[in-house]
Coordinates of N, CA and C in Angstrom, one line a residue:
M3 N 0.9 -1.2 0.0 CA 0.0 0.0 0.0 C 0.9 1.2 0.0
E4 N 0.5 2.3 -0.7 CA 1.3 3.5 -0.9 C 1.5 4.1 0.5
G5 N 2.7 4.6 0.8 CA 2.9 5.2 2.0 C 3.3 4.3 3.2
T6 N 3.2 3.0 3.0 CA 3.6 2.0 4.0 C 5.1 1.9 4.0
L7 N 5.7 2.0 5.2 CA 7.2 1.9 5.3 C 7.6 0.5 5.3
R8 N 8.7 0.2 4.6 CA 9.3 -1.2 4.6 C 10.1 -1.3 5.9
I9 N 9.9 -2.5 6.6 CA 10.6 -2.7 7.8 C 12.1 -2.8 7.5
H10 N 12.9 -2.1 8.2 CA 14.4 -2.1 7.9 C 15.0 -3.2 8.7
D11 N 15.7 -4.1 8.1 CA 16.4 -5.2 8.7 C 17.9 -4.9 8.5
P12 N 18.7 -4.6 9.5 CA 20.1 -4.3 9.4 C 20.9 -5.5 8.9
L13 N 20.4 -6.7 9.0 CA 21.1 -7.9 8.6 C 20.9 -8.2 7.1
S14 N 20.0 -7.6 6.5 CA 19.8 -7.8 5.0 C 19.7 -6.5 4.3
A15 N 20.5 -5.5 4.7 CA 20.5 -4.3 4.1 C 21.2 -4.4 2.7
D16 N 21.1 -3.4 1.9 CA 21.6 -3.4 0.5 C 23.1 -3.6 0.5
W17 N 23.8 -3.0 1.5 CA 25.3 -3.1 1.5 C 25.7 -4.5 1.9
V18 N 24.9 -5.2 2.7 CA 25.2 -6.6 3.0 C 25.1 -7.5 1.7
T19 N 24.1 -7.2 0.9 CA 24.0 -7.9 -0.4 C 25.2 -7.6 -1.3
G20 N 25.7 -6.4 -1.3 CA 26.8 -6.0 -2.1 C 28.1 -6.7 -1.6
I21 N 28.3 -6.8 -0.3 CA 29.5 -7.5 0.2 C 29.4 -9.0 -0.1
L22 N 28.2 -9.6 0.0 CA 28.1 -11.0 -0.4 C 28.4 -11.3 -1.8
L23 N 28.0 -10.3 -2.7 CA 28.3 -10.5 -4.1 C 29.8 -10.4 -4.3
L24 N 30.5 -9.5 -3.6 CA 31.9 -9.4 -3.7 C 32.6 -10.7 -3.3
V25 N 32.1 -11.4 -2.3 CA 32.6 -12.7 -1.8 C 32.4 -13.7 -2.9
F26 N 31.2 -13.8 -3.5 CA 31.0 -14.7 -4.6 C 31.9 -14.5 -5.8
V27 N 32.2 -13.2 -6.1 CA 33.1 -12.9 -7.2 C 34.5 -13.4 -6.9
L28 N 35.0 -13.3 -5.7 CA 36.3 -13.8 -5.3 C 36.3 -15.3 -5.4
L29 N 35.3 -16.0 -4.9 CA 35.2 -17.4 -5.0 C 35.1 -17.9 -6.4
A30 N 34.4 -17.2 -7.2 CA 34.2 -17.6 -8.6 C 35.6 -17.4 -9.4
Y31 N 36.3 -16.3 -9.0 CA 37.6 -16.1 -9.7 C 38.6 -17.2 -9.3
T32 N 38.5 -17.7 -8.1 CA 39.4 -18.8 -7.7 C 39.0 -20.1 -8.4
N33 N 37.7 -20.3 -8.5 CA 37.2 -21.5 -9.2 C 37.6 -21.5 -10.7
V34 N 37.7 -20.4 -11.3 CA 38.1 -20.3 -12.7 C 39.6 -20.3 -12.9
A35 N 40.3 -19.5 -12.1 CA 41.8 -19.3 -12.3 C 42.6 -20.4 -11.7
S36 N 42.1 -21.0 -10.6 CA 43.0 -22.0 -9.9 C 42.1 -23.0 -9.2
P37 N 41.3 -23.9 -9.9 CA 40.4 -24.8 -9.2 C 41.1 -25.8 -8.3
K38 N 42.4 -26.0 -8.5 CA 43.1 -27.0 -7.7 C 43.3 -26.4 -6.2
K39 N 43.0 -25.1 -6.0 CA 43.1 -24.6 -4.7 C 42.1 -25.2 -3.8
W40 N 40.9 -25.7 -4.3 CA 39.9 -26.3 -3.5 C 40.4 -27.6 -3.0
R41 N 41.1 -28.4 -3.8 CA 41.7 -29.7 -3.4 C 42.8 -29.4 -2.3
L42 N 43.6 -28.3 -2.5 CA 44.6 -28.0 -1.5 C 43.9 -27.7 -0.2
L43 N 42.8 -26.9 -0.2 CA 42.2 -26.5 1.1 C 41.6 -27.7 1.8
W44 N 40.9 -28.5 1.1 CA 40.2 -29.7 1.8 C 41.2 -30.7 2.1
G45 N 42.3 -30.9 1.3 CA 43.3 -31.9 1.6 C 44.1 -31.4 2.8
S46 N 44.4 -30.1 2.9 CA 45.1 -29.6 4.1 C 44.3 -29.6 5.3
M47 N 43.0 -29.6 5.2 CA 42.1 -29.6 6.3 C 42.1 -30.9 7.0
F48 N 42.1 -32.0 6.2 CA 42.0 -33.3 6.8 C 43.4 -34.0 7.0
S49 N 44.5 -33.3 6.6 CA 45.8 -33.8 6.9 C 46.4 -33.1 8.1
L50 N 46.8 -33.9 9.1 CA 47.3 -33.3 10.3 C 48.6 -32.5 10.1
R51 N 49.4 -32.8 9.1 CA 50.6 -32.1 8.8 C 50.6 -31.7 7.3
L52 N 51.1 -30.5 7.0 CA 51.3 -30.1 5.6 C 52.6 -30.7 5.1
G53 N 52.5 -31.4 4.0 CA 53.7 -32.0 3.4 C 54.7 -30.9 2.9
K54 N 55.9 -31.3 2.7 CA 56.9 -30.3 2.2 C 56.6 -29.9 0.8
Q55 N 56.0 -30.8 0.0 CA 55.7 -30.4 -1.3 C 54.6 -29.3 -1.3
V56 N 53.6 -29.5 -0.4 CA 52.5 -28.5 -0.3 C 53.1 -27.1 0.1
L57 N 54.0 -27.1 1.1 CA 54.6 -25.9 1.6 C 55.5 -25.2 0.5
R58 N 56.2 -26.1 -0.3 CA 57.1 -25.5 -1.3 C 56.4 -25.1 -2.6
E59 N 55.4 -25.8 -3.0 CA 54.8 -25.6 -4.3 C 53.4 -25.0 -4.3
D60 N 52.6 -25.5 -3.4 CA 51.2 -25.1 -3.4 C 50.7 -23.9 -2.6
V61 N 51.5 -23.6 -1.6 CA 51.2 -22.4 -0.8 C 52.1 -21.3 -1.0
D62 N 51.6 -20.4 -1.9 CA 52.4 -19.2 -2.2 C 51.7 -17.9 -1.7
P63 N 52.4 -17.2 -0.7 CA 51.7 -16.0 -0.2 C 51.4 -15.0 -1.2
Q64 N 52.1 -15.0 -2.4 CA 51.8 -14.0 -3.4 C 50.8 -14.5 -4.5
D65 N 50.3 -15.7 -4.3 CA 49.3 -16.2 -5.2 C 48.0 -15.4 -5.1
R66 N 47.6 -14.8 -6.2 CA 46.4 -13.9 -6.2 C 45.1 -14.7 -5.7
T67 N 45.0 -15.9 -6.2 CA 43.8 -16.7 -5.8 C 43.8 -16.9 -4.3
L68 N 45.0 -17.2 -3.7 CA 45.1 -17.5 -2.3 C 44.8 -16.2 -1.5
I69 N 45.3 -15.1 -2.0 CA 45.0 -13.8 -1.3 C 43.5 -13.5 -1.4
G70 N 42.9 -13.8 -2.6 CA 41.5 -13.5 -2.7 C 40.7 -14.3 -1.8
L71 N 41.1 -15.6 -1.6 CA 40.4 -16.5 -0.6 C 40.5 -16.0 0.8
I72 N 41.7 -15.5 1.2 CA 41.9 -14.9 2.5 C 41.1 -13.7 2.7
V73 N 41.0 -12.8 1.7 CA 40.2 -11.6 1.8 C 38.7 -12.0 2.0
A74 N 38.2 -13.0 1.2 CA 36.8 -13.5 1.3 C 36.6 -14.0 2.7
A75 N 37.5 -14.8 3.2 CA 37.3 -15.4 4.5 C 37.2 -14.3 5.6
M76 N 38.1 -13.3 5.5 CA 38.1 -12.2 6.5 C 36.8 -11.4 6.4
V77 N 36.3 -11.2 5.2 CA 35.0 -10.5 5.1 C 33.9 -11.3 5.7
L78 N 33.8 -12.6 5.4 CA 32.8 -13.5 5.9 C 32.8 -13.6 7.5
L79 N 34.0 -13.7 8.0 CA 34.2 -13.7 9.5 C 33.7 -12.4 10.1
A80 N 34.0 -11.3 9.4 CA 33.6 -10.0 9.9 C 32.1 -9.8 9.8
L81 N 31.5 -10.3 8.7 CA 30.1 -10.2 8.5 C 29.3 -11.1 9.6
F82 N 29.9 -12.3 9.8 CA 29.3 -13.1 10.9 C 29.4 -12.5 12.2
A83 N 30.5 -11.9 12.5 CA 30.7 -11.2 13.8 C 29.7 -10.0 13.9
Y84 N 29.4 -9.3 12.8 CA 28.4 -8.3 12.8 C 27.0 -8.8 13.1
Q85 N 26.7 -9.9 12.4 CA 25.4 -10.6 12.6 C 25.2 -11.0 14.1
V86 N 26.3 -11.6 14.7 CA 26.2 -12.0 16.1 C 25.9 -10.8 17.0
A87 N 26.6 -9.7 16.7 CA 26.5 -8.5 17.5 C 25.1 -7.9 17.4
V88 N 24.5 -7.9 16.2 CA 23.2 -7.3 16.0 C 22.1 -8.2 16.7
V89 N 22.2 -9.5 16.4 CA 21.3 -10.5 17.1 C 21.4 -10.4 18.6
S90 N 22.6 -10.2 19.1 CA 22.8 -10.1 20.6 C 22.3 -8.8 21.2
G91 N 21.9 -7.9 20.3 CA 21.3 -6.7 20.8 C 22.2 -5.5 21.0
V92 N 23.4 -5.5 20.3 CA 24.3 -4.4 20.3 C 23.6 -3.1 19.8
P93 N 23.6 -2.0 20.5 CA 22.8 -0.8 20.2 C 23.1 -0.3 18.8
S94 N 24.4 -0.3 18.3 CA 24.7 0.2 17.0 C 24.6 -0.9 16.0
S95 N 24.4 -0.5 14.7 CA 24.4 -1.5 13.6 C 24.7 -0.7 12.4
G96 N 24.8 -1.5 11.3 CA 25.0 -0.8 10.0 C 26.5 -1.0 9.5
L97 N 26.8 -0.3 8.5 CA 28.1 -0.4 7.8 C 29.2 0.0 8.8
L98 N 29.0 0.9 9.7 CA 30.1 1.3 10.6 C 30.5 0.2 11.5
L99 N 29.5 -0.5 12.1 CA 29.7 -1.7 12.9 C 30.4 -2.8 12.2
F100 N 30.0 -3.0 10.9 CA 30.7 -4.0 10.1 C 32.1 -3.6 9.9
G101 N 32.3 -2.4 9.6 CA 33.7 -1.9 9.4 C 34.6 -2.1 10.6
R102 N 34.0 -1.9 11.8 CA 34.8 -2.2 13.0 C 35.1 -3.7 13.1
S103 N 34.1 -4.5 12.8 CA 34.3 -5.9 12.9 C 35.4 -6.4 11.9
L104 N 35.4 -5.8 10.7 CA 36.3 -6.2 9.7 C 37.7 -5.7 10.1
L105 N 37.8 -4.5 10.7 CA 39.1 -4.0 11.1 C 39.7 -4.9 12.2
F106 N 38.8 -5.4 13.1 CA 39.3 -6.3 14.2 C 39.8 -7.6 13.6
V107 N 39.1 -8.1 12.6 CA 39.5 -9.4 12.0 C 40.9 -9.2 11.3
V108 N 41.0 -8.2 10.5 CA 42.2 -7.9 9.8 C 43.4 -7.7 10.7
I109 N 43.2 -6.9 11.8 CA 44.3 -6.7 12.7 C 44.7 -7.9 13.4
A110 N 43.7 -8.7 13.8 CA 44.0 -10.0 14.5 C 44.8 -10.9 13.7
L111 N 44.4 -11.0 12.4 CA 45.2 -11.9 11.5 C 46.6 -11.4 11.2
I112 N 46.7 -10.1 11.0 CA 48.0 -9.6 10.7 C 48.9 -9.7 11.9
A113 N 48.3 -9.5 13.1 CA 49.1 -9.6 14.4 C 49.6 -11.0 14.6
Q114 N 48.8 -12.0 14.3 CA 49.3 -13.4 14.4 C 50.4 -13.7 13.4
V115 N 50.3 -13.2 12.2 CA 51.3 -13.5 11.2 C 52.6 -12.8 11.7
L116 N 52.6 -11.6 12.1 CA 53.8 -10.9 12.5 C 54.4 -11.5 13.8
L117 N 53.5 -12.0 14.7 CA 54.0 -12.6 15.9 C 54.7 -13.9 15.6
L118 N 54.2 -14.7 14.7 CA 54.9 -16.0 14.3 C 56.2 -15.7 13.7
N119 N 56.3 -14.7 12.8 CA 57.6 -14.3 12.2 C 58.5 -13.8 13.3
L120 N 58.0 -13.0 14.2 CA 58.9 -12.5 15.3 C 59.4 -13.6 16.2
V121 N 58.6 -14.6 16.5 CA 59.1 -15.7 17.3 C 60.2 -16.5 16.6
G122 N 60.0 -16.6 15.2 CA 61.0 -17.3 14.5 C 62.3 -16.6 14.5
V123 N 62.3 -15.2 14.4 CA 63.5 -14.4 14.4 C 64.2 -14.4 15.7
L124 N 63.4 -14.3 16.8 CA 64.0 -14.3 18.1 C 64.7 -15.6 18.5
F125 N 64.1 -16.7 18.1 CA 64.6 -18.0 18.5 C 65.6 -18.6 17.4
R126 N 65.6 -17.8 16.2 CA 66.5 -18.2 15.1 C 66.3 -19.7 14.7
S127 N 65.0 -20.1 14.8 CA 64.7 -21.4 14.4 C 63.2 -21.4 13.9
D128 N 63.0 -22.3 12.9 CA 61.6 -22.3 12.4 C 60.7 -23.1 13.3
G129 N 61.1 -24.3 13.7 CA 60.4 -25.1 14.7 C 58.9 -25.4 14.2
G130 N 58.7 -25.4 12.9 CA 57.3 -25.6 12.4 C 56.5 -24.4 12.4
L131 N 57.1 -23.2 12.6 CA 56.3 -21.9 12.7 C 55.7 -21.6 11.3
M132 N 56.5 -21.8 10.2 CA 55.9 -21.5 8.9 C 54.8 -22.5 8.5
E133 N 55.0 -23.7 8.9 CA 53.9 -24.7 8.6 C 52.7 -24.3 9.4
Y134 N 52.8 -23.9 10.6 CA 51.7 -23.5 11.4 C 51.0 -22.2 10.8
L135 N 51.9 -21.3 10.3 CA 51.4 -20.1 9.7 C 50.5 -20.4 8.5
Y136 N 51.0 -21.3 7.6 CA 50.2 -21.6 6.5 C 49.0 -22.4 6.9
T137 N 49.1 -23.3 7.9 CA 48.0 -24.1 8.4 C 46.9 -23.1 8.9
M138 N 47.3 -22.1 9.6 CA 46.4 -21.1 10.2 C 45.6 -20.4 9.1
L139 N 46.4 -20.0 8.0 CA 45.7 -19.3 6.9 C 44.7 -20.2 6.2
L140 N 45.1 -21.4 5.9 CA 44.3 -22.4 5.2 C 43.0 -22.7 6.0
I141 N 43.2 -22.9 7.3 CA 42.0 -23.1 8.2 C 41.1 -21.9 8.2
T142 N 41.7 -20.7 8.2 CA 40.9 -19.5 8.2 C 40.0 -19.4 6.9
I143 N 40.6 -19.8 5.8 CA 39.9 -19.8 4.5 C 38.7 -20.8 4.6
V144 N 39.0 -22.0 5.1 CA 38.0 -23.1 5.2 C 36.9 -22.6 6.1
L145 N 37.2 -21.9 7.2 CA 36.2 -21.4 8.2 C 35.3 -20.4 7.4
G146 N 35.9 -19.6 6.6 CA 35.1 -18.6 5.9 C 34.1 -19.3 4.9
V147 N 34.6 -20.3 4.2 CA 33.7 -21.1 3.3 C 32.6 -21.7 4.1
L148 N 32.9 -22.3 5.2 CA 31.9 -23.0 6.0 C 30.8 -22.0 6.6
L149 N 31.3 -20.8 6.8 CA 30.4 -19.8 7.4 C 29.5 -19.2 6.3
L150 N 29.9 -19.3 5.0 CA 29.1 -18.7 4.0 C 27.6 -19.0 4.0
P151 N 27.2 -20.3 4.0 CA 25.8 -20.6 4.0 C 25.1 -20.1 5.3
V152 N 25.8 -20.1 6.4 CA 25.3 -19.6 7.7 C 25.0 -18.1 7.5
V153 N 26.0 -17.4 7.0 CA 25.8 -15.9 6.9 C 24.7 -15.6 5.9
L154 N 24.6 -16.4 4.8 CA 23.5 -16.1 3.9 C 22.1 -16.3 4.5
L155 N 22.0 -17.4 5.2 CA 20.7 -17.7 5.8 C 20.3 -16.8 6.9
V156 N 21.3 -16.4 7.7 CA 21.1 -15.4 8.8 C 20.6 -14.1 8.2
A157 N 21.2 -13.7 7.0 CA 20.8 -12.4 6.4 C 19.4 -12.5 5.8
Y158 N 19.0 -13.6 5.2 CA 17.8 -13.6 4.4 C 16.7 -14.5 5.0
Q159 N 16.9 -15.2 6.1 CA 15.9 -16.1 6.7 C 15.8 -15.7 8.2
P160 N 15.1 -14.6 8.5 CA 15.1 -14.2 9.9 C 14.6 -15.2 10.9
G161 N 13.7 -16.1 10.4 CA 13.1 -17.1 11.3 C 14.1 -18.1 11.8
L162 N 15.2 -18.3 11.1 CA 16.2 -19.3 11.4 C 17.4 -18.7 12.2
R163 N 17.4 -17.4 12.5 CA 18.5 -16.8 13.1 C 18.8 -17.4 14.5
S164 N 17.8 -17.7 15.3 CA 18.1 -18.2 16.7 C 18.8 -19.5 16.6
L165 N 18.7 -20.3 15.6 CA 19.4 -21.5 15.4 C 20.7 -21.4 14.7
L166 N 20.8 -20.5 13.7 CA 22.0 -20.4 12.9 C 23.1 -19.7 13.6
V167 N 22.8 -18.7 14.4 CA 23.9 -18.0 15.1 C 24.7 -18.9 16.0
P168 N 24.0 -19.6 16.9 CA 24.7 -20.6 17.8 C 25.5 -21.6 17.0
L169 N 24.9 -22.1 15.8 CA 25.6 -23.0 15.0 C 26.9 -22.4 14.4
G170 N 26.8 -21.2 13.9 CA 28.0 -20.5 13.4 C 29.0 -20.4 14.5
V171 N 28.6 -20.0 15.7 CA 29.6 -19.8 16.8 C 30.2 -21.1 17.1
G172 N 29.5 -22.2 17.1 CA 30.0 -23.5 17.3 C 31.0 -23.9 16.3
V173 N 30.8 -23.6 15.0 CA 31.7 -23.9 13.9 C 33.0 -23.1 14.1
V174 N 32.9 -21.9 14.5 CA 34.1 -21.1 14.7 C 34.9 -21.7 15.9
A175 N 34.2 -22.0 17.0 CA 34.9 -22.6 18.1 C 35.6 -23.9 17.8
L176 N 35.0 -24.8 17.0 CA 35.5 -26.1 16.7 C 36.8 -25.9 15.8
L177 N 36.7 -25.0 14.8 CA 37.8 -24.7 13.9 C 39.0 -24.1 14.7
V178 N 38.7 -23.2 15.6 CA 39.8 -22.6 16.4 C 40.5 -23.7 17.3
L179 N 39.7 -24.6 17.9 CA 40.3 -25.6 18.7 C 41.1 -26.6 17.8
Y180 N 40.6 -26.9 16.7 CA 41.3 -27.8 15.7 C 42.6 -27.2 15.3
R181 N 42.6 -25.8 15.1 CA 43.8 -25.2 14.7 C 44.9 -25.3 15.9
W182 N 44.4 -25.1 17.1 CA 45.3 -25.2 18.2 C 45.8 -26.6 18.4
F183 N 45.0 -27.6 18.1 CA 45.4 -29.0 18.1 C 46.5 -29.3 17.1
R184 N 46.3 -28.7 15.9 CA 47.3 -28.8 14.9 C 48.6 -28.2 15.3
A185 N 48.5 -27.0 16.0 CA 49.7 -26.4 16.5 C 50.5 -27.3 17.4
V186 N 49.8 -28.0 18.3 CA 50.5 -28.9 19.2 C 51.2 -30.0 18.4
L187 N 50.5 -30.6 17.4 CA 51.1 -31.7 16.6 C 52.3 -31.2 15.8
I188 N 52.2 -30.0 15.3 CA 53.3 -29.5 14.5 C 54.5 -29.2 15.4
G189 N 54.3 -28.6 16.6 CA 55.4 -28.2 17.5 C 56.1 -29.5 18.0
V190 N 55.3 -30.5 18.4 CA 55.9 -31.7 19.0 C 56.6 -32.5 17.8
G191 N 56.0 -32.5 16.6 CA 56.6 -33.1 15.5 C 57.9 -32.5 15.1
E192 N 58.1 -31.2 15.4 CA 59.4 -30.6 15.0 C 60.4 -30.5 16.2
G193 N 60.0 -31.2 17.3 CA 60.9 -31.3 18.4 C 60.8 -30.2 19.4
V194 N 59.8 -29.4 19.3 CA 59.6 -28.3 20.3 C 59.0 -28.8 21.6
P195 N 59.6 -28.4 22.7 CA 59.0 -28.9 24.0 C 57.6 -28.5 24.1
L196 N 56.8 -29.4 24.6 CA 55.3 -29.2 24.7 C 55.0 -28.0 25.5
R197 N 55.8 -27.7 26.6 CA 55.5 -26.6 27.4 C 55.7 -25.2 26.6
H198 N 56.6 -25.2 25.7 CA 56.8 -24.0 24.9 C 55.7 -23.8 23.9
V199 N 55.1 -24.9 23.4 CA 54.0 -24.8 22.5 C 52.8 -24.3 23.3
F200 N 52.5 -24.8 24.5 CA 51.4 -24.3 25.3 C 51.6 -22.9 25.7
L201 N 52.9 -22.5 26.0 CA 53.2 -21.1 26.4 C 52.8 -20.2 25.2
Y202 N 53.2 -20.6 24.0 CA 52.9 -19.7 22.9 C 51.3 -19.6 22.7
L203 N 50.6 -20.8 22.7 CA 49.2 -20.7 22.6 C 48.5 -19.9 23.6
C204 N 49.0 -20.0 24.9 CA 48.3 -19.3 25.9 C 48.5 -17.8 25.8
T205 N 49.8 -17.4 25.5 CA 50.1 -15.9 25.5 C 49.7 -15.3 24.2
A206 N 49.7 -16.0 23.1 CA 49.5 -15.4 21.8 C 48.1 -15.6 21.2
E207 N 47.4 -16.7 21.7 CA 46.1 -17.0 21.1 C 45.0 -17.2 22.1
I208 N 45.2 -18.0 23.1 CA 44.1 -18.3 24.0 C 43.7 -17.1 24.9
V209 N 44.7 -16.4 25.5 CA 44.4 -15.3 26.3 C 43.8 -14.1 25.5
P210 N 44.3 -13.8 24.3 CA 43.7 -12.7 23.5 C 42.2 -13.1 23.1
V211 N 42.0 -14.4 22.8 CA 40.6 -14.8 22.4 C 39.7 -14.6 23.6
A212 N 40.2 -15.1 24.8 CA 39.4 -15.0 26.0 C 39.1 -13.5 26.3
L213 N 40.0 -12.6 26.2 CA 39.8 -11.2 26.5 C 38.8 -10.6 25.5
A214 N 38.9 -11.0 24.2 CA 38.0 -10.5 23.2 C 36.6 -10.9 23.5
I215 N 36.4 -12.2 23.9 CA 35.1 -12.7 24.2 C 34.5 -12.0 25.4
H216 N 35.4 -11.7 26.4 CA 35.0 -11.1 27.6 C 34.5 -9.6 27.3
S217 N 35.3 -8.9 26.5 CA 35.0 -7.6 26.2 C 33.7 -7.5 25.3
A218 N 33.5 -8.5 24.5 CA 32.3 -8.5 23.6 C 31.0 -8.8 24.4
T219 N 31.1 -9.5 25.5 CA 29.9 -10.0 26.2 C 29.7 -9.1 27.5
H220 N 30.5 -8.1 27.8 CA 30.3 -7.3 29.0 C 30.3 -5.8 28.6

């Protein structure tokens, strides 16, 4: 009826659709330019260690398709964080809140990459650090892909949000725990004392995640 206002849903705004289209473009580009990347991702996901050939030939930080997948994953993680915040009743919403979420995700990922490189420089030993770095990046990409259907349904199926948001949070938690498990396996496999591996995880990953959760829920 003329003059009737359309209910504004911050989770399915036009800019959300635009961001999702961008993600699909990045995924489609990877599918066309380097379809073997999908085999790399899923193979790396179910292999507890990355083989030397994978590290030497298949994981190139300057590969455009890999960079595109990392960007898509960060955008999806930020969008899911935005959805969780809005569903949880955070007063602010919109593109500004999403921008803050994306900034947090980008800073967190860059900080972890820099920290791993710093640890390697300080101890003058790899100790599996580069393997864990690439494992972290690949798992982050897989996490983004797994969150894509969740993010889509949360955006456009309001009735399912109460089920999908906890499901997405559970997927994130499981993948993070799996990543830490892989870190232990890599460190022990490279001869690093278990206490040093746990020290790194506690100071560089577990404590920051716990602080982030605490600040987000209080």
